[in-house]
Protein backbone atom coordinates (compact mmCIF):
# COMPACT_ATOMS: atom_id res chain seq x y z
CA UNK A 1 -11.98 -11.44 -21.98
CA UNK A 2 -8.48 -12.70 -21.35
CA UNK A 3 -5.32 -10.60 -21.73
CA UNK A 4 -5.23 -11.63 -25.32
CA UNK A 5 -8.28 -10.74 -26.39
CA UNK A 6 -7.93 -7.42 -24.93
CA UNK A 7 -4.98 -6.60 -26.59
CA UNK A 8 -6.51 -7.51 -29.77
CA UNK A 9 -9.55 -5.20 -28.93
CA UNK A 10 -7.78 -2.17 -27.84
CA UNK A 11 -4.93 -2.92 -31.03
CA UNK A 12 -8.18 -2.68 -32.80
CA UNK A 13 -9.84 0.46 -31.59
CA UNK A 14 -6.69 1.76 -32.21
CA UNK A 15 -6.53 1.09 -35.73
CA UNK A 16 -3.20 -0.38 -35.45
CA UNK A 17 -1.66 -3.11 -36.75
CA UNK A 18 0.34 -6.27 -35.01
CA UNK A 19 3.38 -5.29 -36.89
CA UNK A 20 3.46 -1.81 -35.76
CA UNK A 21 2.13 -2.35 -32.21
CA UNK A 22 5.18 -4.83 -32.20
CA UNK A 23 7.48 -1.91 -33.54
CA UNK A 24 5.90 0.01 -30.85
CA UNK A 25 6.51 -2.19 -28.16
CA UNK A 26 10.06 -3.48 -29.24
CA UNK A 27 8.35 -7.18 -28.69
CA UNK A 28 8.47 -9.35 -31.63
CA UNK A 29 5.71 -9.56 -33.73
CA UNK A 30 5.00 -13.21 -33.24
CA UNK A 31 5.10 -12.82 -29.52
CA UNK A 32 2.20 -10.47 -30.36
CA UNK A 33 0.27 -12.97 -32.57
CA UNK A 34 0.81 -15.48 -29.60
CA UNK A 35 -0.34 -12.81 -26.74
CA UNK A 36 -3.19 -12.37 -28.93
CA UNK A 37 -4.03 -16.04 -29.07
CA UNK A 38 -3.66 -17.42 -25.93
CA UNK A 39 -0.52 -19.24 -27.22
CA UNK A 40 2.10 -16.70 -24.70
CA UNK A 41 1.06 -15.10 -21.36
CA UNK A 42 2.47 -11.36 -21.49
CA UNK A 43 4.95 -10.77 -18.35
CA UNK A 44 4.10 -7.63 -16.47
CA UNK A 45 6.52 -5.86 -18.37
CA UNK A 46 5.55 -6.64 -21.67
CA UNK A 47 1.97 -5.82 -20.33
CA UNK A 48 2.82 -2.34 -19.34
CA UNK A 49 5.24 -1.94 -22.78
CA UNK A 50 1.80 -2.90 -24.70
CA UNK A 51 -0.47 -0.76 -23.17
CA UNK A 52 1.78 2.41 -22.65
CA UNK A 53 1.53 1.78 -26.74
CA UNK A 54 -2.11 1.61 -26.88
CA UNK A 55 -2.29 4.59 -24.62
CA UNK A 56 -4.88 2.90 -22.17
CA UNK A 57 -4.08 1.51 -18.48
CA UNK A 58 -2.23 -1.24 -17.29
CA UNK A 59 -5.58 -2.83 -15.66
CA UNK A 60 -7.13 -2.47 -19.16
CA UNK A 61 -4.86 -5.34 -20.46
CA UNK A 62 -3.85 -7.36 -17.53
CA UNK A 63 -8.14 -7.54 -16.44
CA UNK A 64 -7.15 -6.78 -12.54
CA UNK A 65 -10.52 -4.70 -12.03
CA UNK A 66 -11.72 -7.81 -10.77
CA UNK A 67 -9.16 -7.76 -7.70
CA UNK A 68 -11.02 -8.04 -4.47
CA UNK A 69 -10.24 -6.63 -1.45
CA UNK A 70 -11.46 -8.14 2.00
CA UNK A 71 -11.96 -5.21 4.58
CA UNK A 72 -13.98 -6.80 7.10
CA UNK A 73 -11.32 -7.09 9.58
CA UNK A 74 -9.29 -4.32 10.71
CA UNK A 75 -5.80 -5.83 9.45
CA UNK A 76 -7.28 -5.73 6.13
CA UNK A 77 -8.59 -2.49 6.47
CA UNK A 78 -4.34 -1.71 7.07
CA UNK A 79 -2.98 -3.49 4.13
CA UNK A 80 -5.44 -1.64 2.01
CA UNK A 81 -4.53 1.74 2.96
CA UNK A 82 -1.17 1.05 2.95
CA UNK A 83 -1.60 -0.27 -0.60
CA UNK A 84 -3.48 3.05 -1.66
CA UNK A 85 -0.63 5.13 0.12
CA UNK A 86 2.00 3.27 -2.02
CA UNK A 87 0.42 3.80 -4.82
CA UNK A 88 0.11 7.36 -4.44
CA UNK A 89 -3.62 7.50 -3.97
CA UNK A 90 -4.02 8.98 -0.71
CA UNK A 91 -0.99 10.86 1.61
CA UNK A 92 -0.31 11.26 5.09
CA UNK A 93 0.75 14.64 6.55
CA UNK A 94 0.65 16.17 9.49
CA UNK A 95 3.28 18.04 12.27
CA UNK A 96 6.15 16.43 12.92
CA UNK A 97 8.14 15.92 16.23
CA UNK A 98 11.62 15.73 17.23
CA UNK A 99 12.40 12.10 15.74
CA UNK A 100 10.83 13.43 12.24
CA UNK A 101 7.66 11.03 13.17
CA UNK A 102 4.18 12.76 12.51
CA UNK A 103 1.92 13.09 15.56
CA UNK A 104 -0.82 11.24 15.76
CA UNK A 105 -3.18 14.10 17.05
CA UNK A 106 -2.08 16.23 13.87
CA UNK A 107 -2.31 12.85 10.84
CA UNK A 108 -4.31 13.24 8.20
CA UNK A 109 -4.85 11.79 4.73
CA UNK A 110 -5.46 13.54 1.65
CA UNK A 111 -6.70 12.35 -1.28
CA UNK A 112 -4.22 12.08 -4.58
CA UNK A 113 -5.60 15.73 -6.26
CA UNK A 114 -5.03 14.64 -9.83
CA UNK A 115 -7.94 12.12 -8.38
CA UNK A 116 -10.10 14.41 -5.98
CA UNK A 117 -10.22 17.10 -8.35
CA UNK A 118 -12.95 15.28 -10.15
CA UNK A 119 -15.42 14.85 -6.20
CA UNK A 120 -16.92 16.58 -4.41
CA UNK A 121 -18.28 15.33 -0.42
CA UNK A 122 -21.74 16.08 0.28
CA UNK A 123 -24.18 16.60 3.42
CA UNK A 124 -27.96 17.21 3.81
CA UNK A 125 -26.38 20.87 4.26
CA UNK A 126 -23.11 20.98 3.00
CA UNK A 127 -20.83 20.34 0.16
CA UNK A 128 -16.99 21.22 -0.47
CA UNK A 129 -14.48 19.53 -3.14
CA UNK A 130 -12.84 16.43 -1.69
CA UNK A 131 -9.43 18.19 -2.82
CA UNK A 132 -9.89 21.17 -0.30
CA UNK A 133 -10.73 18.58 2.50
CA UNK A 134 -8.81 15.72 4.25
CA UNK A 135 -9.74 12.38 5.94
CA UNK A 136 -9.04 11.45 9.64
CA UNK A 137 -9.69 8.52 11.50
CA UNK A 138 -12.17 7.87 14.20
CA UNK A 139 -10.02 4.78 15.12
CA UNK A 140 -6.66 5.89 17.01
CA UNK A 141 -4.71 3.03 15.96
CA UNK A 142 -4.72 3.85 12.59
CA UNK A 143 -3.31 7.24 12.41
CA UNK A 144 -0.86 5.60 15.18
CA UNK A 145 0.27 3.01 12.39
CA UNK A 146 0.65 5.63 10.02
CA UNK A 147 2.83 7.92 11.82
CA UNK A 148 5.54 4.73 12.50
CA UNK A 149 5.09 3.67 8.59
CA UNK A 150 5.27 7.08 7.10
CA UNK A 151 8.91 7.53 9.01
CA UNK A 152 9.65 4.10 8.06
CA UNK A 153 8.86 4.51 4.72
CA UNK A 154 10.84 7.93 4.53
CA UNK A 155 13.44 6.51 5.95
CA UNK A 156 13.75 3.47 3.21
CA UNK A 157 13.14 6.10 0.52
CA UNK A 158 16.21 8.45 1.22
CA UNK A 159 18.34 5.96 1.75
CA UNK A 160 17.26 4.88 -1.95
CA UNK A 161 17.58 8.41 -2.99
CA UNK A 162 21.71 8.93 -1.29
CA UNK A 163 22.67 5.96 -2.80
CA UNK A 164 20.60 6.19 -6.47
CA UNK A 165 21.98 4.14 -9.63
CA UNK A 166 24.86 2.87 -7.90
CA UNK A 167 25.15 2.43 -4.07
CA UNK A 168 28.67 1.88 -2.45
CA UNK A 169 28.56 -1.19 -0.15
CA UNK A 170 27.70 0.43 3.03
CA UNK A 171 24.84 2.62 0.86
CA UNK A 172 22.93 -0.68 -0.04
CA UNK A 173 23.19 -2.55 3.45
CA UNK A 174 21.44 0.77 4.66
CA UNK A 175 19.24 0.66 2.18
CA UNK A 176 18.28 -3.21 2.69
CA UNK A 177 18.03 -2.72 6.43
CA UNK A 178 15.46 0.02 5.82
CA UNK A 179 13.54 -1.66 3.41
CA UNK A 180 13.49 -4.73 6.16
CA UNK A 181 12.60 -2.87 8.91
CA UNK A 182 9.36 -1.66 6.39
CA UNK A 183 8.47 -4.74 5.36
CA UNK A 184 8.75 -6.22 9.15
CA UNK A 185 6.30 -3.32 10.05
CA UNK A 186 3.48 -4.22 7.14
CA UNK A 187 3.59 -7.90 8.28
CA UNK A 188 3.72 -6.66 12.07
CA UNK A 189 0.13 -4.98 11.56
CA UNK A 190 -1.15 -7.65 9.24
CA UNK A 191 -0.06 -10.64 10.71
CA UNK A 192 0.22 -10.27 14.20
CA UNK A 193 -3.04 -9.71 16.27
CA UNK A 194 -1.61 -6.34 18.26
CA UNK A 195 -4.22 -3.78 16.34
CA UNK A 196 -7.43 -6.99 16.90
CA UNK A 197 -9.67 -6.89 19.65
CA UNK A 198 -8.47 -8.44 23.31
CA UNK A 199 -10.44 -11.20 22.89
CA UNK A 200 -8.59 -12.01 19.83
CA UNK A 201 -7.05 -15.18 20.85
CA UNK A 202 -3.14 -16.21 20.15
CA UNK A 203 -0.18 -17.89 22.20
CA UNK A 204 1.78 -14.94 23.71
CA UNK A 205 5.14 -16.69 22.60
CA UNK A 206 4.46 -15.76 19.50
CA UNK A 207 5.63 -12.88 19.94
CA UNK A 208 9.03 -13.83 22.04
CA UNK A 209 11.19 -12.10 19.33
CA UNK A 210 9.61 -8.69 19.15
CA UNK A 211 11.70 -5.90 19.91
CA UNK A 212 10.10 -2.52 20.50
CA UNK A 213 12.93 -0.45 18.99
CA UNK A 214 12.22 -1.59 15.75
CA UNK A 215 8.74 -0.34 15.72
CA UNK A 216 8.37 2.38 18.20
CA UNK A 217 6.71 3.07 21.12
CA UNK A 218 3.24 2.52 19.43
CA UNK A 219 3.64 -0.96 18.97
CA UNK A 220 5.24 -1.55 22.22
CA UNK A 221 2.83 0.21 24.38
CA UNK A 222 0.28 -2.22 22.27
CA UNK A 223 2.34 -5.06 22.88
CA UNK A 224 2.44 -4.45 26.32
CA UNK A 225 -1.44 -3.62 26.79
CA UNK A 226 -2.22 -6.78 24.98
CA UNK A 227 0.21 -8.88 27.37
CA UNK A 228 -1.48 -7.26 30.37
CA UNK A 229 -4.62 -8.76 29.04
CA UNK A 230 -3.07 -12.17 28.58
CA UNK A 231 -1.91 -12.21 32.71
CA UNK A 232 -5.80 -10.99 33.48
CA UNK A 233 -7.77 -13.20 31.78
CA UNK A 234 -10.61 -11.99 33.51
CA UNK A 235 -9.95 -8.69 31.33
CA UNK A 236 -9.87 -10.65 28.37
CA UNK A 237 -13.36 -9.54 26.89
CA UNK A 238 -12.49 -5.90 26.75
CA UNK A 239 -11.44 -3.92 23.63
CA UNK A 240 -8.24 -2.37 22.89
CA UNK A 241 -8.22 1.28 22.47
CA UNK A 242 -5.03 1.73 21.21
């Protein structure tokens, strides 16, 4: 089904009429006839206008169930959970140090409750609700990720707070060096091979503009390890265990 059809089902089920889903909506009723036709693509605003209306989800008239997500490579595995942490889906907590960073040793993720509520994780032996448990990693370098993003991401989000509906000047250049410095750290652990094996292979000046300071001692002491590698080639077939 395309995005018009499913509006006309769900319209349907509703028992609701183009006019009224229109009044509901504030869209014009012959933009609805044309969604409904395949005459006008909704924008994602009109989608979520519609089916707040309808009462059903977003993915229920846009079709994105189909979405797929590679997670074969660790990068991937990343951009995922940092796509279910935005979201709201899972949360990272843990004790926090002196620069308001959580520590590694001490990360965990929970699961959203209004979600776990509904599990349960079983054993041959065993079973507890997933909302009184909590996931942690038996790879290092992600809860090392998430303790840099989490303070990043903190960071960009009380800056966005101080300066709400109308930032002064010096408000919104904090706010769009924050939201940089995030974005630079999502691309850092997608893009750039610091968190793939040793024998990953890439040309070392790649990385001639990275400055440590913006991403913490984490990615420098991976950096680092990685250039070690690159001066030993004989070396070059181990693993990283960072």
């Amino acid at each position: 089904m395309d995005i018009g059809e499913r509006i006309k089902f769900c319209r349907k089920h509703r028992g609701m009429t183009q006019d009224r889903l229109a009044e509901e909506t504030g869209i014009h009723p012959v933009s609805i006839r044309k969604y409904e036709t395949g005459k006008m693509v909704p924008k994602p605003e009109q989608i979520e206008r519609i089916a707040k209306a309808l009462n059903v989800t977003y993915s229920a008239i846009s079709g994105d169930y189909d979405v797929v997500f590679p997670v074969g490579r660790f990068p991937e595995v990343i951009s995922l959970l940092m796509m279910l942490f935005h979201s709201g889906i899972i949360t990272i907590e843990g004790e926090k140090n002196g620069e308001q960073k959580i520590e590694p040793s001490t990360a965990k993720m929970k699961v959203n409750p209004s979600i776990a509520r509904f599990f349960n994780v079983e054993s041959s032996n065993a079973k507890i609700a997933l909302e009184q448990g909590w996931l942690t990693a038996n790879d290092p370098r992600i809860m090392n990720f998430f303790s840099e993003y989490e303070a990043v991401v903190s960071a960009y989000e009380q800056a966005v707070r101080e300066g709400k509906e109308h930032p002064s000047e010096e408000q919104e250049q904090v706010i769009q060096q924050r939201k940089q410095k995030m974005e630079k750290t999502q691309m850092l652990m997608q893009l750039k091979p610091l968190v793939l094996p040793m024998d990953f292979d890439y040309d070392i000046e790649t990385d001639g503009d990275y400055n440590p300071e913006d991403y913490g001692p984490v990615f420098a002491e991976m950096l680092e390890e990685k250039r070690k590698r690159q001066r030993n080639p004989e070396e070059k077939n181990e693993k990283s265990t960072i």
